[in-house]
Amino acid sequence: MYMQNHKQVMVDSLWKLNVADIEATLSHVCQMVLQDGSAKREELRARAKGLKTLGKIFQRVKLNPSEGEASQVKNIDKMDDNDGSSPDSSPKREPQFTPNPPHAPSPYVEAPRFNGTYCSFNFPMPTAPPGAQRDPMP
């Protein structure tokens, strides 16, 4: 009975924890991939290009959540990988200026509190899902 009554709270908690874990893992992987001292410069450049392509795909899905997965797969092949961001590339056309939105912190994590005050350390802490009660910190 308890599980049935609190199912949504538990699902929300697990979802937010999962998102925070994925964000932390992606950040760590990107740092490792792009700052590998044993890799040659060309390999690092290829890795960066691959990460950039993945980022574009995720941003398109994020901005167009109503589109189906099939249309996203079709768009991957049409992407222009040569956008002039690499010194070795020569763009075929002038890239359009699209300002990046300012980096917003994830709505799924918050800074931890110690002794009633928030700390600004660089590690995520999952937030409580809607409807969940927080345990007071000692």
Tab-separated table of C-alpha atoms in Angstrom:
chain	number	residue	atom	x	y	z
A	1	MET	CA	0.000	0.000	0.000
A	2	TYR	CA	2.806	2.422	0.911
A	3	MET	CA	4.560	1.732	-2.401
A	4	GLN	CA	1.378	2.424	-4.360
A	5	ASN	CA	0.761	5.704	-2.533
A	6	HIS	CA	4.311	6.980	-3.017
A	7	LYS	CA	5.065	5.549	-6.455
A	8	GLN	CA	5.164	8.937	-8.230
A	9	VAL	CA	7.485	10.457	-5.620
A	10	MET	CA	9.856	7.510	-5.924
A	11	VAL	CA	9.820	7.629	-9.729
A	12	ASP	CA	10.513	11.385	-9.671
A	13	SER	CA	13.372	10.867	-7.222
A	14	LEU	CA	14.931	8.135	-9.332
A	15	TRP	CA	14.531	10.206	-12.508
A	16	LYS	CA	16.264	13.240	-11.003
A	17	LEU	CA	19.035	11.118	-9.543
A	18	ASN	CA	19.525	9.477	-12.933
A	19	VAL	CA	19.703	12.856	-14.714
A	20	ALA	CA	22.251	14.171	-12.209
A	21	ASP	CA	24.356	11.023	-12.612
A	22	ILE	CA	24.250	11.253	-16.413
A	23	GLU	CA	25.244	14.941	-16.357
A	24	ALA	CA	28.179	14.237	-14.044
A	25	THR	CA	29.280	11.249	-16.123
A	26	LEU	CA	29.105	13.208	-19.389
A	27	SER	CA	31.122	16.045	-17.919
A	28	HIS	CA	33.788	13.647	-16.649
A	29	VAL	CA	33.933	11.720	-19.938
A	30	CYS	CA	34.243	14.907	-22.002
A	31	GLN	CA	37.150	16.082	-19.859
A	32	MET	CA	38.892	12.723	-20.169
A	33	VAL	CA	38.297	12.484	-23.921
A	34	LEU	CA	39.434	16.019	-24.718
A	35	GLN	CA	42.397	16.209	-22.330
A	36	ASP	CA	44.045	12.858	-23.019
A	37	GLY	CA	47.797	13.449	-22.914
A	38	SER	CA	48.576	10.252	-24.795
A	39	ALA	CA	46.447	11.153	-27.835
A	40	LYS	CA	47.761	13.036	-30.842
A	41	ARG	CA	46.379	16.439	-31.695
A	42	GLU	CA	44.549	15.109	-34.762
A	43	GLU	CA	42.854	12.447	-32.660
A	44	LEU	CA	41.792	15.005	-30.050
A	45	ARG	CA	40.404	17.174	-32.846
A	46	ALA	CA	38.418	14.207	-34.222
A	47	ARG	CA	37.097	13.440	-30.742
A	48	ALA	CA	36.042	17.054	-30.270
A	49	LYS	CA	34.285	16.991	-33.629
A	50	GLY	CA	32.419	13.830	-32.613
A	51	LEU	CA	31.363	15.343	-29.291
A	52	LYS	CA	30.200	18.467	-31.093
A	53	THR	CA	28.086	16.365	-33.465
A	54	LEU	CA	26.538	14.521	-30.519
A	55	GLY	CA	25.833	17.836	-28.815
A	56	LYS	CA	24.048	19.132	-31.908
A	57	ILE	CA	21.903	16.004	-32.030
A	58	PHE	CA	20.950	16.281	-28.365
A	59	GLN	CA	20.179	19.992	-28.695
A	60	ARG	CA	17.926	19.376	-31.705
A	61	VAL	CA	16.021	16.691	-29.836
A	62	LYS	CA	15.783	18.947	-26.796
A	63	LEU	CA	14.467	21.872	-28.855
A	64	ASN	CA	12.052	19.733	-30.911
A	65	PRO	CA	10.652	17.128	-28.505
A	66	SER	CA	7.511	16.648	-30.610
A	67	GLU	CA	9.418	15.309	-33.612
A	68	GLY	CA	9.693	11.561	-33.937
A	69	GLU	CA	12.897	9.578	-33.596
A	70	ALA	CA	12.847	8.601	-37.267
A	71	SER	CA	13.048	12.221	-38.416
A	72	GLN	CA	15.987	12.810	-36.065
A	73	VAL	CA	17.895	9.880	-37.550
A	74	LYS	CA	17.354	11.290	-41.055
A	75	ASN	CA	18.700	14.687	-39.954
A	76	ILE	CA	21.953	13.194	-38.653
A	77	ASP	CA	23.113	12.357	-42.160
A	78	LYS	CA	22.289	15.877	-43.377
A	79	MET	CA	24.343	17.644	-40.688
A	80	ASP	CA	27.134	19.912	-41.858
A	81	ASP	CA	30.196	18.719	-39.941
A	82	ASN	CA	32.406	21.301	-41.625
A	83	ASP	CA	31.223	24.438	-39.842
A	84	GLY	CA	34.538	26.269	-39.706
A	85	SER	CA	35.244	25.655	-36.030
A	86	SER	CA	38.474	23.784	-36.741
A	87	PRO	CA	41.515	25.611	-38.130
A	88	ASP	CA	41.959	22.818	-40.699
A	89	SER	CA	38.459	23.200	-42.092
A	90	SER	CA	37.375	25.415	-44.932
A	91	PRO	CA	33.652	26.118	-44.754
A	92	LYS	CA	31.637	25.796	-47.931
A	93	ARG	CA	29.350	28.630	-46.879
A	94	GLU	CA	29.385	31.380	-44.291
A	95	PRO	CA	28.079	29.909	-41.007
A	96	GLN	CA	24.999	31.562	-39.560
A	97	PHE	CA	25.440	33.375	-36.276
A	98	THR	CA	23.362	31.696	-33.623
A	99	PRO	CA	24.152	32.899	-30.132
A	100	ASN	CA	24.326	30.178	-27.522
A	101	PRO	CA	21.938	30.604	-24.630
A	102	PRO	CA	23.675	31.224	-21.310
A	103	HIS	CA	24.497	28.031	-19.458
A	104	ALA	CA	21.688	27.398	-17.031
A	105	PRO	CA	22.242	25.103	-14.081
A	106	SER	CA	20.348	21.853	-14.177
A	107	PRO	CA	16.911	22.040	-12.553
A	108	TYR	CA	17.560	18.574	-11.167
A	109	VAL	CA	20.475	19.427	-8.909
A	110	GLU	CA	21.163	22.022	-6.257
A	111	ALA	CA	24.064	23.094	-4.081
A	112	PRO	CA	24.189	21.246	-0.754
A	113	ARG	CA	23.447	23.016	2.511
A	114	PHE	CA	25.705	22.801	5.528
A	115	ASN	CA	24.610	24.408	8.789
A	116	GLY	CA	21.663	26.023	7.018
A	117	THR	CA	23.708	27.788	4.308
A	118	TYR	CA	24.244	26.747	0.708
A	119	CYS	CA	27.761	25.887	-0.405
A	120	SER	CA	28.976	26.543	-3.943
A	121	PHE	CA	31.174	23.498	-4.456
A	122	ASN	CA	31.356	21.916	-7.908
A	123	PHE	CA	29.437	18.722	-7.263
A	124	PRO	CA	25.769	18.006	-7.913
A	125	MET	CA	23.264	16.960	-5.314
A	126	PRO	CA	19.840	15.708	-6.440
A	127	THR	CA	16.892	17.861	-5.436
A	128	ALA	CA	13.849	16.503	-3.706
A	129	PRO	CA	11.031	15.653	-6.134
A	130	PRO	CA	7.722	17.510	-5.921
A	131	GLY	CA	5.749	16.384	-2.903
A	132	ALA	CA	8.684	14.811	-1.081
A	133	GLN	CA	9.576	15.934	2.405
A	134	ARG	CA	13.194	16.647	3.177
A	135	ASP	CA	14.887	15.350	6.265
A	136	PRO	CA	16.360	18.190	8.313
A	137	MET	CA	20.143	18.232	8.124
A	138	PRO	CA	21.917	17.686	11.457
